[in-house]
Coordinates of N, CA and C in Angstrom, one line a residue:
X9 N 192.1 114.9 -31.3 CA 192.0 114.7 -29.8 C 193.5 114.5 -29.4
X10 N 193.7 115.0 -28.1 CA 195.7 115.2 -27.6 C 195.2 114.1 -26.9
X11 N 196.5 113.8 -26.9 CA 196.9 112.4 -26.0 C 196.5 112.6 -24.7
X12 N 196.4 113.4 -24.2 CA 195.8 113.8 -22.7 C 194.7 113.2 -22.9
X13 N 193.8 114.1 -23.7 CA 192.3 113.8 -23.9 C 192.2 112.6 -24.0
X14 N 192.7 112.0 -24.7 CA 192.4 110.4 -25.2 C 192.4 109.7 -23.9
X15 N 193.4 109.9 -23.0 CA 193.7 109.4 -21.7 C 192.9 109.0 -20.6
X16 N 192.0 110.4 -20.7 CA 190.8 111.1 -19.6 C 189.6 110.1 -20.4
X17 N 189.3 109.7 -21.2 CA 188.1 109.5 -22.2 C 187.9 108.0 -21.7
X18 N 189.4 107.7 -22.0 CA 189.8 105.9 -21.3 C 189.8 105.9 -20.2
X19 N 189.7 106.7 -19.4 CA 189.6 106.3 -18.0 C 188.2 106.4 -17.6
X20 N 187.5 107.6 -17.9 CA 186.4 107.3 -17.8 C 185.3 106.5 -18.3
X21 N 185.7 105.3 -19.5 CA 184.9 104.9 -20.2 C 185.2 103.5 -19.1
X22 N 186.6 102.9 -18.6 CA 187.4 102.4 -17.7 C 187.0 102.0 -16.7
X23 N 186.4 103.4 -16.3 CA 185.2 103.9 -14.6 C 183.9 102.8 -14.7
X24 N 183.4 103.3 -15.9 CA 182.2 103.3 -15.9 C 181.3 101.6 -16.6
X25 N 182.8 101.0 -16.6 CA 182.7 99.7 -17.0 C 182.3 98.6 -15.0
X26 N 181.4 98.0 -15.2 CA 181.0 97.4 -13.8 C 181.0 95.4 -14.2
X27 N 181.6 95.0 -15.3 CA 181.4 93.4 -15.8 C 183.3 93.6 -15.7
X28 N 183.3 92.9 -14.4 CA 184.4 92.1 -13.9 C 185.2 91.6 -15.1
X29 N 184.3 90.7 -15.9 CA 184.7 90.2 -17.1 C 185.6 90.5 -18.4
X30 N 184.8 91.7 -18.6 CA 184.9 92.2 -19.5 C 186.6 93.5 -19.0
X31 N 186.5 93.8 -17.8 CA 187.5 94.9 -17.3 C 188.7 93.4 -17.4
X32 N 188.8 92.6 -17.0 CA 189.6 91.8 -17.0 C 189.7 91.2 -18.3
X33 N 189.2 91.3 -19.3 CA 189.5 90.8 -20.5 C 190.4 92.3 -21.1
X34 N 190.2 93.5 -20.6 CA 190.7 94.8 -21.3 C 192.3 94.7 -20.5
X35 N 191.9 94.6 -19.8 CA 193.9 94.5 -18.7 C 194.6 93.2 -19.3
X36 N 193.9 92.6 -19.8 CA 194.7 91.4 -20.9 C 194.9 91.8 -22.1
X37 N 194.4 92.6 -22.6 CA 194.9 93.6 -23.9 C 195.8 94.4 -23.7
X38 N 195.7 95.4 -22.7 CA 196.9 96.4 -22.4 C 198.7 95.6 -21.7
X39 N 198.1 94.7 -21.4 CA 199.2 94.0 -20.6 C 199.9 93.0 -21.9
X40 N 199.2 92.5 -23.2 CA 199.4 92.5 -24.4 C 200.3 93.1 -25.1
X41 N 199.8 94.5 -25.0 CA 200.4 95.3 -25.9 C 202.1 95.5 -25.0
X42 N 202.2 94.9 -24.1 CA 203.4 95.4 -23.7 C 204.6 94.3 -24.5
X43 N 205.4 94.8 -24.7 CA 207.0 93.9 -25.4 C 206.8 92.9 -24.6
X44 N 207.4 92.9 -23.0 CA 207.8 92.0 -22.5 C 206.8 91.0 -22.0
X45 N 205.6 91.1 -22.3 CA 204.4 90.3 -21.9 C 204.1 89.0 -22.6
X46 N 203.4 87.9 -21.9 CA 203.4 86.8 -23.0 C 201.9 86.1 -22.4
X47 N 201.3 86.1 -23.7 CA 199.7 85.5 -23.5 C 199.8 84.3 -23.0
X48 N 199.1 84.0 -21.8 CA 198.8 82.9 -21.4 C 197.6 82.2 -21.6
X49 N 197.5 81.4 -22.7 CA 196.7 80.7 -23.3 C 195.5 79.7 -22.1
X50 N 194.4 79.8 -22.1 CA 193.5 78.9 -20.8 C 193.8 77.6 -21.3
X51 N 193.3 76.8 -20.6 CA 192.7 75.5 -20.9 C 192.1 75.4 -22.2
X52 N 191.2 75.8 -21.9 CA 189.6 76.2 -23.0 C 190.3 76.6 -24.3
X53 N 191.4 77.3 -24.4 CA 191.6 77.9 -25.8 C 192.9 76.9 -26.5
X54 N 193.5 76.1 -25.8 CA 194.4 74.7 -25.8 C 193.3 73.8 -26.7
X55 N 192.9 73.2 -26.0 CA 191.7 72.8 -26.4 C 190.7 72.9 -27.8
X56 N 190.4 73.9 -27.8 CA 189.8 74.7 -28.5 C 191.0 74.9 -30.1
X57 N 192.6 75.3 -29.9 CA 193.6 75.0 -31.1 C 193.6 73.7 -31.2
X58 N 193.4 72.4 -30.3 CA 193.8 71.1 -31.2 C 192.9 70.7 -31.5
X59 N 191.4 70.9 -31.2 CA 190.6 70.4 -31.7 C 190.3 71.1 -33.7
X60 N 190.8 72.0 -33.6 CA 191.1 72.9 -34.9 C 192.3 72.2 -35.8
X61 N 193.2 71.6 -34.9 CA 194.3 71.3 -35.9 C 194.0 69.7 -36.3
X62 N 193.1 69.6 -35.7 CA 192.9 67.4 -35.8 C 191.7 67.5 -37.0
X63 N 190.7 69.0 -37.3 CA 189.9 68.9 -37.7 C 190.4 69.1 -39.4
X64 N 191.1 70.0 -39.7 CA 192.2 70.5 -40.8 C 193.2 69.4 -40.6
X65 N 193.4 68.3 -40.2 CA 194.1 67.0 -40.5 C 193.3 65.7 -41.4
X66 N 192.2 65.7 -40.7 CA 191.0 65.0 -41.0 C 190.1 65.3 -42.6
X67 N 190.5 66.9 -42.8 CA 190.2 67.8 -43.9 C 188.8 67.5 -43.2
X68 N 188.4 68.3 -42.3 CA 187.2 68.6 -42.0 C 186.9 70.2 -42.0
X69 N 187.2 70.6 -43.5 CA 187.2 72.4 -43.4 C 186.3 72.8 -44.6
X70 N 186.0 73.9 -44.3 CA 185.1 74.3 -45.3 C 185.8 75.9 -46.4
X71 N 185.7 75.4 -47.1 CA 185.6 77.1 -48.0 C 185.3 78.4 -47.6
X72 N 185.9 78.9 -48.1 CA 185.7 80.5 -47.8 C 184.4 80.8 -48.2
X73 N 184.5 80.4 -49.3 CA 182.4 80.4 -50.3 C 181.4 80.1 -49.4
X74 N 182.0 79.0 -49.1 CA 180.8 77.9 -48.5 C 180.4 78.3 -47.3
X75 N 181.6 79.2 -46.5 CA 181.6 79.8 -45.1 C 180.9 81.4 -45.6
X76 N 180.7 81.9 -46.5 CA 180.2 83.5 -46.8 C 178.7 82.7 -46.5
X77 N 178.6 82.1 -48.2 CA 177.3 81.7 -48.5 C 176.7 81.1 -46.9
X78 N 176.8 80.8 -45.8 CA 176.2 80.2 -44.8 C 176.0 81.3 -43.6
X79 N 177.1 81.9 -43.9 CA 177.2 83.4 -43.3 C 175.9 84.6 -43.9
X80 N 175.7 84.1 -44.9 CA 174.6 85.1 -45.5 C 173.0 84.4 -45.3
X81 N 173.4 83.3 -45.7 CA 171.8 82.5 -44.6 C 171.6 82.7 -43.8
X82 N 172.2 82.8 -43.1 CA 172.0 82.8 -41.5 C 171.7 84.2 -41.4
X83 N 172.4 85.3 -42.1 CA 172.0 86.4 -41.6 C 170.5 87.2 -42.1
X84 N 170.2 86.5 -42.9 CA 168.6 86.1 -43.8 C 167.6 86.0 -42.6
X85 N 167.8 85.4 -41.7 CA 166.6 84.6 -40.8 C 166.4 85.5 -39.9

């Protein structure tokens, strides 16, 4: 597929997107990919890194095993 093509495919797939949400989570990836651009982290995701780093201070983490194996029960049910 030429770059054209690829272009036309993204725009129509682009179009045809109607969740505000989701179109606005895509213009945060392309605006991403740019050099000069810089992710502006929410509240929620602040939050969300120190509750992660207090929790791996605390040694409140689990194994890779222990995270498969729970991963695989769960996907059992």
């Amino acid at each position: 597929m030429s770059t054209a093509e690829l272009k036309i495919d993204l725009i129509n797939q682009i179009t045809a997107i109607k969740d505000k949400v989701r179109l606005k989570e895509l213009l945060q990836l392309i605006k991403f990919q740019e050099e000069s651009s810089v992710y502006i982290t929410s509240d929620d995701e602040k939050q969300a890194v120190l509750k992660a780093r207090n929790e791996i201070q605390n040694g409140e983490v689990s194994s890779d095993a222990d995270v498969q194996k729970e991963i695989r029960e769960w996907l059992k049910k």
